[in-house]
């Protein structure tokens, strides 16, 4: 990675695991030791810690933002925090540990590039450790750090750490989490005392690996996008109206966000589903003309040919064999308090395109405790199932394991317009 890309890179990661394994304290420690906590926030945390009778800072207060979280000492909603080290920017999602908030964990995981799975050194692997590891695999996160926390409470015993590493490796092999493209690291640590988070500390001299921050700094967060094919869904056809400006009389361009890949001026492109072809004439960010644009940038494109393009169409490279479909199978996390009704019609929102959808069948539902696949005719909140969909209008989709942006969608209740589910496409017919 060159210096410019490294400086501009952003890594999105989440912390997950069981309740009371120290997720919020870990994030608080990371922010505290990288000196990214505002003075007034730190002052408030000091006051609250003293009120609770604590002799050290309660760093978990930094992420437990909701009153109910502070009262119960648990994380309910996904809390996002941001920090920068000068070489990289980070977006942290603190996912809830309770089973009843599985849907919130899936929401946090959907955009994460890395997962830190915490394990309490005293307790070893718990059901929630296995559950979150499985969900991490399901949403396609390829970088995993197993943080064996609270090593101070087992006297920094190396054998305790090695036993947990062996147990986790055995489980990862059983669920095929450790496939070749996955990268699993293990780090012993004490978030409370700050050992192996940013600084190494003095208590884990037998551990010769990298600290948590060193490991994060070495993750190439641009890797997923380097080999991705261009996916540019059209969000808006731009036809400015200004009769006094002759330059705008014939101006027609296409606005949207690059979901994956990159594009340059003079690139040969194809528009789906029509398959009309053209080349890129100009690329703009705002009013600035640029020669090249990359993943996650929102741009305006002009083409060298006047071809029919509208909202919901997708621009891809000319040689791409992507096609539209009306049938696919997906893994779905049901988010709504109302049960999924297999006889109802739902709306599927995929990038900028909307389609009505029927559920052909529920192939199976995952038992979140045993990870067994069970038969089901309905889904309740937090259920995860494999479902066949049949669409009224075709969508231009990828398999989720090939492209996390165009392989994902949300399910909308067509009467209330509430989001009721999130899906990851497994196979396309």
CSV table of C-alpha atoms in Angstrom, one decimal:
chain,number,residue,atom,x,y,z
A,1,UNK,CA,0.0,0.0,0.0
A,2,UNK,CA,1.4,3.4,-0.9
A,3,UNK,CA,1.6,6.1,1.8
A,4,UNK,CA,-1.2,8.1,0.3
A,5,UNK,CA,-3.7,5.3,0.3
A,6,UNK,CA,-2.5,4.2,3.8
A,7,UNK,CA,-3.2,7.7,5.1
A,8,UNK,CA,-6.6,7.8,3.6
A,9,UNK,CA,-7.7,4.3,4.6
A,10,UNK,CA,-10.6,3.7,6.9
A,11,UNK,CA,-11.1,0.5,8.9
A,12,UNK,CA,-14.6,-0.4,10.2
A,13,UNK,CA,-14.6,-2.9,12.9
A,14,UNK,CA,-16.9,-4.2,15.6
A,15,UNK,CA,-16.5,-5.7,19.0
A,16,UNK,CA,-18.8,-8.6,19.9
A,17,UNK,CA,-19.0,-11.5,22.4
A,18,UNK,CA,-20.8,-12.4,25.5
A,19,UNK,CA,-22.2,-10.0,28.2
A,20,UNK,CA,-19.6,-8.7,30.7
A,21,UNK,CA,-16.6,-9.9,28.7
A,22,UNK,CA,-15.4,-6.2,28.6
A,23,UNK,CA,-16.4,-5.0,25.1
A,24,UNK,CA,-17.2,-1.5,26.2
A,25,UNK,CA,-14.2,-1.3,28.5
A,26,UNK,CA,-12.0,-2.4,25.6
A,27,UNK,CA,-13.2,0.4,23.3
A,28,UNK,CA,-12.9,2.9,26.2
A,29,UNK,CA,-9.3,1.8,26.8
A,30,UNK,CA,-8.5,2.0,23.1
A,31,UNK,CA,-9.9,5.6,22.9
A,32,UNK,CA,-8.3,6.6,26.2
A,33,UNK,CA,-4.8,5.3,25.4
A,34,UNK,CA,-4.9,6.8,21.9
A,35,UNK,CA,-5.8,10.1,23.5
A,36,UNK,CA,-9.0,10.6,21.5
A,37,UNK,CA,-11.4,11.3,24.4
A,38,UNK,CA,-12.6,14.9,24.7
A,39,UNK,CA,-11.6,16.7,28.0
A,40,UNK,CA,-15.2,17.3,29.0
A,41,UNK,CA,-16.2,13.7,28.3
A,42,UNK,CA,-13.2,12.5,30.4
A,43,UNK,CA,-14.2,14.9,33.2
A,44,UNK,CA,-17.7,13.5,33.2
A,45,UNK,CA,-16.5,9.9,33.3
A,46,UNK,CA,-14.2,10.7,36.3
A,47,UNK,CA,-17.1,12.1,38.2
A,48,UNK,CA,-19.4,9.2,37.4
A,49,UNK,CA,-16.7,6.7,38.3
A,50,UNK,CA,-16.2,8.4,41.7
A,51,UNK,CA,-20.0,8.3,42.3
A,52,UNK,CA,-19.9,4.6,41.7
A,53,UNK,CA,-17.2,4.2,44.3
A,54,UNK,CA,-14.6,3.2,41.8
A,55,UNK,CA,-10.9,4.0,42.3
A,56,UNK,CA,-10.1,3.7,38.6
A,57,UNK,CA,-11.8,5.2,35.5
A,58,UNK,CA,-14.9,3.2,34.4
A,59,UNK,CA,-14.0,3.3,30.7
A,60,UNK,CA,-17.1,1.4,29.6
A,61,UNK,CA,-19.1,4.6,30.2
A,62,UNK,CA,-17.7,6.0,27.0
A,63,UNK,CA,-19.7,3.7,24.8
A,64,UNK,CA,-22.8,2.9,27.0
A,65,UNK,CA,-24.5,6.1,25.9
A,66,UNK,CA,-28.1,5.1,26.6
A,67,UNK,CA,-29.5,5.7,30.1
A,68,UNK,CA,-30.9,2.1,30.2
A,69,UNK,CA,-27.4,0.8,29.3
A,70,UNK,CA,-25.8,2.7,32.2
A,71,UNK,CA,-28.5,1.5,34.6
A,72,UNK,CA,-28.2,-2.1,33.6
A,73,UNK,CA,-24.5,-2.1,32.8
A,74,UNK,CA,-25.1,-3.7,29.4
A,75,UNK,CA,-25.1,-2.6,25.7
A,76,UNK,CA,-28.5,-2.5,24.0
A,77,UNK,CA,-28.1,-0.5,20.8
A,78,UNK,CA,-25.1,-0.4,18.5
A,79,UNK,CA,-22.8,2.4,19.6
A,80,UNK,CA,-20.5,3.9,17.0
A,81,UNK,CA,-17.2,5.6,17.9
A,82,UNK,CA,-14.5,7.1,15.8
A,83,UNK,CA,-10.8,7.7,16.2
A,84,UNK,CA,-7.7,8.2,14.1
A,85,UNK,CA,-4.0,7.3,14.7
A,86,UNK,CA,-2.5,9.6,12.0
A,87,UNK,CA,-1.9,6.6,9.7
A,88,UNK,CA,-5.5,5.2,9.6
A,89,UNK,CA,-9.0,6.2,10.6
A,90,UNK,CA,-11.3,3.9,12.5
A,91,UNK,CA,-15.0,3.4,12.9
A,92,UNK,CA,-15.9,1.2,15.8
A,93,UNK,CA,-19.3,-0.5,16.3
A,94,UNK,CA,-19.9,-1.8,19.8
A,95,UNK,CA,-22.4,-4.7,19.3
A,96,UNK,CA,-24.8,-5.9,22.1
A,97,UNK,CA,-23.9,-9.2,23.8
A,98,UNK,CA,-27.4,-10.4,24.7
A,99,UNK,CA,-29.1,-12.9,22.5
A,100,UNK,CA,-32.3,-10.8,22.3
A,101,UNK,CA,-30.3,-8.1,20.5
A,102,UNK,CA,-28.9,-10.4,17.8
A,103,UNK,CA,-30.5,-8.2,15.1
A,104,UNK,CA,-28.4,-5.3,16.4
A,105,UNK,CA,-25.3,-7.4,16.2
A,106,UNK,CA,-26.1,-8.3,12.6
A,107,UNK,CA,-26.7,-4.6,11.8
A,108,UNK,CA,-23.2,-3.7,13.2
A,109,UNK,CA,-21.6,-6.6,11.3
A,110,UNK,CA,-23.1,-5.7,8.0
A,111,UNK,CA,-20.6,-2.9,7.3
A,112,UNK,CA,-17.7,-4.2,9.4
A,113,UNK,CA,-14.4,-5.2,7.8
A,114,UNK,CA,-13.0,-6.8,11.0
A,115,UNK,CA,-14.5,-8.4,14.1
A,116,UNK,CA,-13.0,-8.4,17.6
A,117,UNK,CA,-14.5,-11.4,19.4
A,118,UNK,CA,-13.9,-11.1,23.1
A,119,UNK,CA,-13.5,-14.1,25.3
A,120,UNK,CA,-13.3,-13.8,29.1
A,121,UNK,CA,-10.1,-15.6,30.1
A,122,UNK,CA,-11.8,-17.0,33.3
A,123,UNK,CA,-14.9,-18.4,31.4
A,124,UNK,CA,-13.4,-19.5,28.1
A,125,UNK,CA,-15.7,-19.9,25.1
A,126,UNK,CA,-19.4,-19.4,25.8
A,127,UNK,CA,-22.6,-19.9,23.7
A,128,UNK,CA,-22.5,-16.2,22.7
A,129,UNK,CA,-18.9,-16.5,21.6
A,130,UNK,CA,-19.9,-19.3,19.2
A,131,UNK,CA,-23.1,-17.5,18.1
A,132,UNK,CA,-21.3,-14.3,17.2
A,133,UNK,CA,-18.5,-16.2,15.5
A,134,UNK,CA,-21.1,-17.9,13.3
A,135,UNK,CA,-22.8,-14.6,12.5
A,136,UNK,CA,-19.4,-13.1,11.7
A,137,UNK,CA,-19.0,-15.9,9.1
A,138,UNK,CA,-22.5,-15.4,7.8
A,139,UNK,CA,-22.0,-11.7,7.1
A,140,UNK,CA,-18.6,-12.4,5.4
A,141,UNK,CA,-16.1,-10.7,7.7
A,142,UNK,CA,-12.7,-12.1,6.8
A,143,UNK,CA,-10.5,-10.5,9.5
A,144,UNK,CA,-11.1,-11.8,13.0
A,145,UNK,CA,-9.2,-11.0,16.2
A,146,UNK,CA,-10.0,-13.2,19.2
A,147,UNK,CA,-9.3,-11.0,22.2
A,148,UNK,CA,-8.7,-13.1,25.3
A,149,UNK,CA,-9.6,-10.4,27.8
A,150,UNK,CA,-9.3,-10.2,31.6
A,151,UNK,CA,-6.0,-12.0,31.7
A,152,UNK,CA,-5.3,-10.1,34.9
A,153,UNK,CA,-8.0,-12.2,36.6
A,154,UNK,CA,-6.2,-15.5,35.7
A,155,UNK,CA,-2.7,-14.1,36.8
A,156,UNK,CA,-1.7,-13.7,33.1
A,157,UNK,CA,-1.4,-17.5,32.9
A,158,UNK,CA,-0.1,-18.5,29.4
A,159,UNK,CA,-1.7,-22.0,29.7
A,160,UNK,CA,-5.2,-20.5,30.2
A,161,UNK,CA,-4.7,-18.4,27.0
A,162,UNK,CA,-3.4,-21.3,24.9
A,163,UNK,CA,-6.3,-23.6,26.0
A,164,UNK,CA,-8.8,-20.9,24.8
A,165,UNK,CA,-6.9,-20.5,21.5
A,166,UNK,CA,-7.0,-24.3,20.9
A,167,UNK,CA,-10.7,-24.5,21.7
A,168,UNK,CA,-11.5,-21.5,19.4
A,169,UNK,CA,-9.4,-23.0,16.5
A,170,UNK,CA,-11.3,-26.3,16.9
A,171,UNK,CA,-14.7,-24.5,16.7
A,172,UNK,CA,-13.6,-22.3,13.8
A,173,UNK,CA,-12.6,-25.4,11.9
A,174,UNK,CA,-16.0,-27.0,12.7
A,175,UNK,CA,-18.0,-24.0,11.3
A,176,UNK,CA,-15.5,-23.5,8.4
A,177,UNK,CA,-14.7,-20.0,9.8
A,178,UNK,CA,-10.9,-20.5,9.2
A,179,UNK,CA,-11.2,-20.9,5.4
A,180,UNK,CA,-8.1,-19.8,3.4
A,181,UNK,CA,-9.2,-16.3,2.8
A,182,UNK,CA,-10.0,-15.7,6.5
A,183,UNK,CA,-7.4,-14.2,8.8
A,184,UNK,CA,-7.8,-15.1,12.5
A,185,UNK,CA,-5.5,-13.6,15.1
A,186,UNK,CA,-5.3,-14.2,18.9
A,187,UNK,CA,-4.2,-11.6,21.5
A,188,UNK,CA,-4.1,-12.0,25.3
A,189,UNK,CA,-5.0,-8.7,27.0
A,190,UNK,CA,-6.4,-6.8,30.0
A,191,UNK,CA,-8.6,-4.0,28.9
A,192,UNK,CA,-9.0,-2.8,32.5
A,193,UNK,CA,-5.2,-2.4,33.0
A,194,UNK,CA,-4.4,-1.6,29.4
A,195,UNK,CA,-2.2,-4.6,28.7
A,196,UNK,CA,-1.7,-5.3,24.9
A,197,UNK,CA,-4.3,-2.8,23.8
A,198,UNK,CA,-2.2,0.2,22.7
A,199,UNK,CA,0.8,-0.4,25.0
A,200,UNK,CA,2.3,-3.8,25.8
A,201,UNK,CA,2.3,-3.4,29.6
A,202,UNK,CA,4.6,-5.5,31.8
A,203,UNK,CA,2.5,-8.5,32.6
A,204,UNK,CA,2.4,-10.5,29.3
A,205,UNK,CA,6.1,-10.8,28.6
A,206,UNK,CA,5.6,-14.4,27.3
A,207,UNK,CA,3.4,-13.1,24.4
A,208,UNK,CA,5.6,-12.0,21.5
A,209,UNK,CA,2.8,-11.0,19.0
A,210,UNK,CA,1.5,-7.6,18.1
A,211,UNK,CA,-0.7,-5.5,20.4
A,212,UNK,CA,-4.3,-4.9,19.4
A,213,UNK,CA,-3.6,-1.4,17.9
A,214,UNK,CA,-0.5,-2.8,16.0
A,215,UNK,CA,-2.7,-5.5,14.6
A,216,UNK,CA,-5.4,-3.0,13.5
A,217,UNK,CA,-2.8,-0.8,11.9
A,218,UNK,CA,-1.5,-3.7,9.8
A,219,UNK,CA,-4.9,-4.7,8.4
A,220,UNK,CA,-5.2,-3.6,4.7
A,221,UNK,CA,-8.7,-2.1,4.8
A,222,UNK,CA,-8.6,-1.4,1.0
A,223,UNK,CA,-8.1,-5.1,0.2
A,224,UNK,CA,-11.8,-5.9,-0.4
A,225,UNK,CA,-12.1,-3.1,-2.9
A,226,UNK,CA,-8.9,-3.7,-4.9
A,227,UNK,CA,-10.3,-6.7,-6.8
A,228,UNK,CA,-14.0,-5.8,-6.8
A,229,UNK,CA,-15.8,-5.2,-10.1
A,230,UNK,CA,-17.4,-1.8,-10.7
A,231,UNK,CA,-20.9,-1.4,-9.3
A,232,UNK,CA,-22.4,2.1,-9.8
A,233,UNK,CA,-26.2,2.1,-9.2
A,234,UNK,CA,-27.8,5.2,-10.7
A,235,UNK,CA,-29.4,7.3,-7.9
A,236,UNK,CA,-30.4,10.4,-10.0
A,237,UNK,CA,-30.4,11.5,-13.6
A,238,UNK,CA,-29.0,15.1,-13.4
A,239,UNK,CA,-30.7,17.6,-15.8
A,240,UNK,CA,-30.1,21.1,-14.3
A,241,UNK,CA,-32.6,23.7,-15.3
A,242,UNK,CA,-31.1,27.1,-16.0
A,243,UNK,CA,-32.2,28.8,-19.2
A,244,UNK,CA,-29.7,31.6,-18.7
A,245,UNK,CA,-26.8,29.2,-18.8
A,246,UNK,CA,-26.3,27.8,-22.3
A,247,UNK,CA,-23.7,25.3,-21.1
A,248,UNK,CA,-26.4,23.5,-19.2
A,249,UNK,CA,-29.0,23.3,-22.0
A,250,UNK,CA,-27.8,19.9,-23.1
A,251,UNK,CA,-26.2,18.7,-19.9
A,252,UNK,CA,-27.2,15.2,-18.8
A,253,UNK,CA,-25.3,13.2,-16.2
A,254,UNK,CA,-25.8,10.4,-13.7
A,255,UNK,CA,-25.3,10.7,-10.0
A,256,UNK,CA,-24.7,8.0,-7.4
A,257,UNK,CA,-22.3,6.3,-5.1
A,258,UNK,CA,-19.6,3.8,-6.3
A,259,UNK,CA,-20.6,0.7,-4.3
A,260,UNK,CA,-17.4,-1.2,-5.4
A,261,UNK,CA,-14.5,-1.0,-7.8
A,262,UNK,CA,-13.3,2.2,-9.5
A,263,UNK,CA,-13.8,4.0,-12.8
A,264,UNK,CA,-11.7,6.4,-15.0
A,265,UNK,CA,-12.4,8.8,-17.8
A,266,UNK,CA,-12.5,6.9,-21.1
A,267,UNK,CA,-13.4,3.6,-19.4
A,268,UNK,CA,-15.7,1.4,-21.5
A,269,UNK,CA,-18.9,0.7,-19.6
A,270,UNK,CA,-22.2,-1.1,-19.9
A,271,UNK,CA,-25.6,-0.1,-18.4
A,272,UNK,CA,-27.8,-2.8,-16.9
A,273,UNK,CA,-30.4,-4.1,-17.5
A,274,UNK,CA,-30.5,-2.5,-21.0
A,275,UNK,CA,-26.9,-3.5,-21.9
A,276,UNK,CA,-26.4,-0.2,-23.7
A,277,UNK,CA,-22.6,0.6,-24.0
A,278,UNK,CA,-20.7,3.8,-23.9
A,279,UNK,CA,-17.5,5.4,-22.5
A,280,UNK,CA,-17.1,7.8,-19.6
A,281,UNK,CA,-16.7,11.4,-20.7
A,282,UNK,CA,-16.4,13.2,-17.4
A,283,UNK,CA,-16.3,12.5,-13.7
A,284,UNK,CA,-17.3,15.1,-11.2
A,285,UNK,CA,-17.3,15.4,-7.4
A,286,UNK,CA,-19.5,18.5,-6.8
A,287,UNK,CA,-18.3,20.9,-9.5
A,288,UNK,CA,-14.8,19.6,-9.6
A,289,UNK,CA,-13.7,17.5,-12.5
A,290,UNK,CA,-11.6,14.5,-11.7
A,291,UNK,CA,-10.0,11.7,-13.8
A,292,UNK,CA,-10.6,8.7,-11.5
A,293,UNK,CA,-13.0,7.8,-8.7
A,294,UNK,CA,-13.1,4.9,-6.3
A,295,UNK,CA,-15.2,2.8,-3.9
A,296,UNK,CA,-17.6,4.8,-1.6
A,297,UNK,CA,-17.1,8.1,-3.5
A,298,UNK,CA,-20.4,9.8,-4.6
A,299,UNK,CA,-19.8,11.2,-8.1
A,300,UNK,CA,-21.6,12.5,-11.2
A,301,UNK,CA,-20.8,10.8,-14.5
A,302,UNK,CA,-21.2,12.1,-18.1
A,303,UNK,CA,-21.1,9.6,-21.0
A,304,UNK,CA,-20.0,10.1,-24.6
A,305,UNK,CA,-23.3,8.6,-25.9
A,306,UNK,CA,-26.9,9.7,-25.3
A,307,UNK,CA,-28.4,6.4,-24.1
A,308,UNK,CA,-31.5,5.7,-22.0
A,309,UNK,CA,-30.6,5.5,-18.3
A,310,UNK,CA,-32.8,5.9,-15.3
A,311,UNK,CA,-32.7,5.6,-11.5
A,312,UNK,CA,-32.1,2.0,-10.4
A,313,UNK,CA,-30.0,1.1,-13.5
A,314,UNK,CA,-26.4,-0.1,-12.8
A,315,UNK,CA,-23.2,0.9,-14.6
A,316,UNK,CA,-20.6,-1.9,-14.8
A,317,UNK,CA,-17.5,-2.4,-16.9
A,318,UNK,CA,-18.2,-3.4,-20.5
A,319,UNK,CA,-16.8,-6.9,-20.2
A,320,UNK,CA,-18.8,-7.7,-17.0
A,321,UNK,CA,-21.3,-10.7,-17.4
A,322,UNK,CA,-23.6,-9.6,-14.5
A,323,UNK,CA,-27.3,-10.0,-15.4
A,324,UNK,CA,-30.6,-9.1,-13.7
A,325,UNK,CA,-32.7,-11.8,-12.0
A,326,UNK,CA,-36.2,-12.4,-10.5
A,327,UNK,CA,-35.2,-15.3,-8.3
A,328,UNK,CA,-32.6,-15.7,-5.6
A,329,UNK,CA,-31.9,-17.5,-2.3
A,330,UNK,CA,-30.7,-15.4,0.7
A,331,UNK,CA,-29.9,-15.6,4.4
A,332,UNK,CA,-32.2,-13.3,6.2
A,333,UNK,CA,-32.2,-11.8,9.7
A,334,UNK,CA,-35.7,-10.8,10.7
A,335,UNK,CA,-35.7,-7.4,12.5
A,336,UNK,CA,-39.4,-6.7,13.0
A,337,UNK,CA,-41.5,-7.3,16.1
A,338,UNK,CA,-44.2,-8.6,13.7
A,339,UNK,CA,-43.7,-12.1,12.5
A,340,UNK,CA,-42.8,-12.9,8.9
A,341,UNK,CA,-45.9,-14.0,7.0
A,342,UNK,CA,-45.1,-16.3,4.2
A,343,UNK,CA,-48.4,-15.4,2.4
A,344,UNK,CA,-47.7,-11.7,2.3
A,345,UNK,CA,-46.0,-9.5,-0.3
A,346,UNK,CA,-43.0,-7.5,0.8
A,347,UNK,CA,-40.8,-4.8,-0.8
A,348,UNK,CA,-37.1,-5.5,-1.4
A,349,UNK,CA,-34.8,-2.4,-1.5
A,350,UNK,CA,-31.5,-3.3,-3.3
A,351,UNK,CA,-29.1,-0.4,-3.9
A,352,UNK,CA,-31.4,2.2,-5.6
A,353,UNK,CA,-33.9,-0.2,-7.0
A,354,UNK,CA,-37.2,-1.4,-5.4
A,355,UNK,CA,-39.2,-4.5,-6.2
A,356,UNK,CA,-42.2,-6.4,-4.8
A,357,UNK,CA,-41.2,-9.8,-3.6
A,358,UNK,CA,-43.0,-13.1,-2.5
A,359,UNK,CA,-41.4,-15.7,-0.3
A,360,UNK,CA,-41.3,-19.0,-2.3
A,361,UNK,CA,-40.2,-21.0,0.7
A,362,UNK,CA,-38.3,-20.9,4.0
A,363,UNK,CA,-35.6,-23.6,3.4
A,364,UNK,CA,-34.5,-23.6,7.1
A,365,UNK,CA,-34.1,-21.5,10.2
A,366,UNK,CA,-30.9,-21.5,12.2
A,367,UNK,CA,-31.2,-22.5,15.8
A,368,UNK,CA,-29.1,-19.6,17.2
A,369,UNK,CA,-28.1,-21.7,20.3
A,370,UNK,CA,-27.2,-25.0,18.7
A,371,UNK,CA,-26.5,-23.6,15.2
A,372,UNK,CA,-28.6,-26.5,13.8
A,373,UNK,CA,-30.8,-25.9,10.8
A,374,UNK,CA,-34.5,-26.4,11.5
A,375,UNK,CA,-37.7,-26.4,9.5
A,376,UNK,CA,-39.9,-23.3,9.8
A,377,UNK,CA,-43.0,-21.6,8.4
A,378,UNK,CA,-42.6,-18.3,10.1
A,379,UNK,CA,-39.9,-16.1,11.5
A,380,UNK,CA,-39.9,-14.0,14.7
A,381,UNK,CA,-37.7,-11.1,15.8
A,382,UNK,CA,-33.9,-12.0,15.7
A,383,UNK,CA,-34.5,-15.2,13.7
A,384,UNK,CA,-32.1,-16.1,10.9
A,385,UNK,CA,-33.3,-18.2,8.0
A,386,UNK,CA,-32.5,-19.3,4.5
A,387,UNK,CA,-35.3,-18.1,2.2
A,388,UNK,CA,-36.2,-18.4,-1.5
A,389,UNK,CA,-37.5,-15.1,-3.0
A,390,UNK,CA,-39.5,-14.5,-6.2
A,391,UNK,CA,-39.5,-10.8,-7.4
A,392,UNK,CA,-42.0,-8.9,-9.5
A,393,UNK,CA,-39.3,-6.6,-11.0
A,394,UNK,CA,-35.7,-7.9,-11.8
A,395,UNK,CA,-32.8,-6.8,-9.7
A,396,UNK,CA,-29.1,-6.6,-10.6
A,397,UNK,CA,-27.5,-8.5,-7.8
A,398,UNK,CA,-24.3,-10.3,-6.8
A,399,UNK,CA,-23.8,-13.1,-4.4
A,400,UNK,CA,-23.0,-11.7,-1.0
A,401,UNK,CA,-19.7,-13.5,-0.8
A,402,UNK,CA,-18.7,-11.9,-4.1
A,403,UNK,CA,-19.8,-8.4,-3.2
A,404,UNK,CA,-21.1,-7.2,0.2
A,405,UNK,CA,-22.7,-4.1,-1.2
A,406,UNK,CA,-24.7,-5.5,-4.1
A,407,UNK,CA,-25.2,-8.8,-2.4
A,408,UNK,CA,-27.2,-7.3,0.4
A,409,UNK,CA,-30.7,-5.9,0.6
A,410,UNK,CA,-33.4,-4.8,3.1
A,411,UNK,CA,-37.0,-6.1,3.3
A,412,UNK,CA,-39.7,-3.4,3.8
A,413,UNK,CA,-43.3,-3.9,5.0
A,414,UNK,CA,-45.3,-2.5,2.0
A,415,UNK,CA,-48.1,-1.2,4.3
A,416,UNK,CA,-46.0,0.6,7.0
A,417,UNK,CA,-42.8,1.1,5.0
A,418,UNK,CA,-40.9,-0.1,8.1
A,419,UNK,CA,-37.7,-2.1,7.5
A,420,UNK,CA,-38.5,-5.6,8.7
A,421,UNK,CA,-35.5,-7.7,7.6
A,422,UNK,CA,-32.0,-7.7,6.2
A,423,UNK,CA,-30.8,-10.2,3.6
A,424,UNK,CA,-27.5,-11.6,2.2
A,425,UNK,CA,-27.8,-13.2,-1.2
A,426,UNK,CA,-26.5,-16.8,-1.3
A,427,UNK,CA,-27.4,-18.1,-4.8
A,428,UNK,CA,-28.9,-16.5,-7.9
A,429,UNK,CA,-31.2,-18.3,-10.4
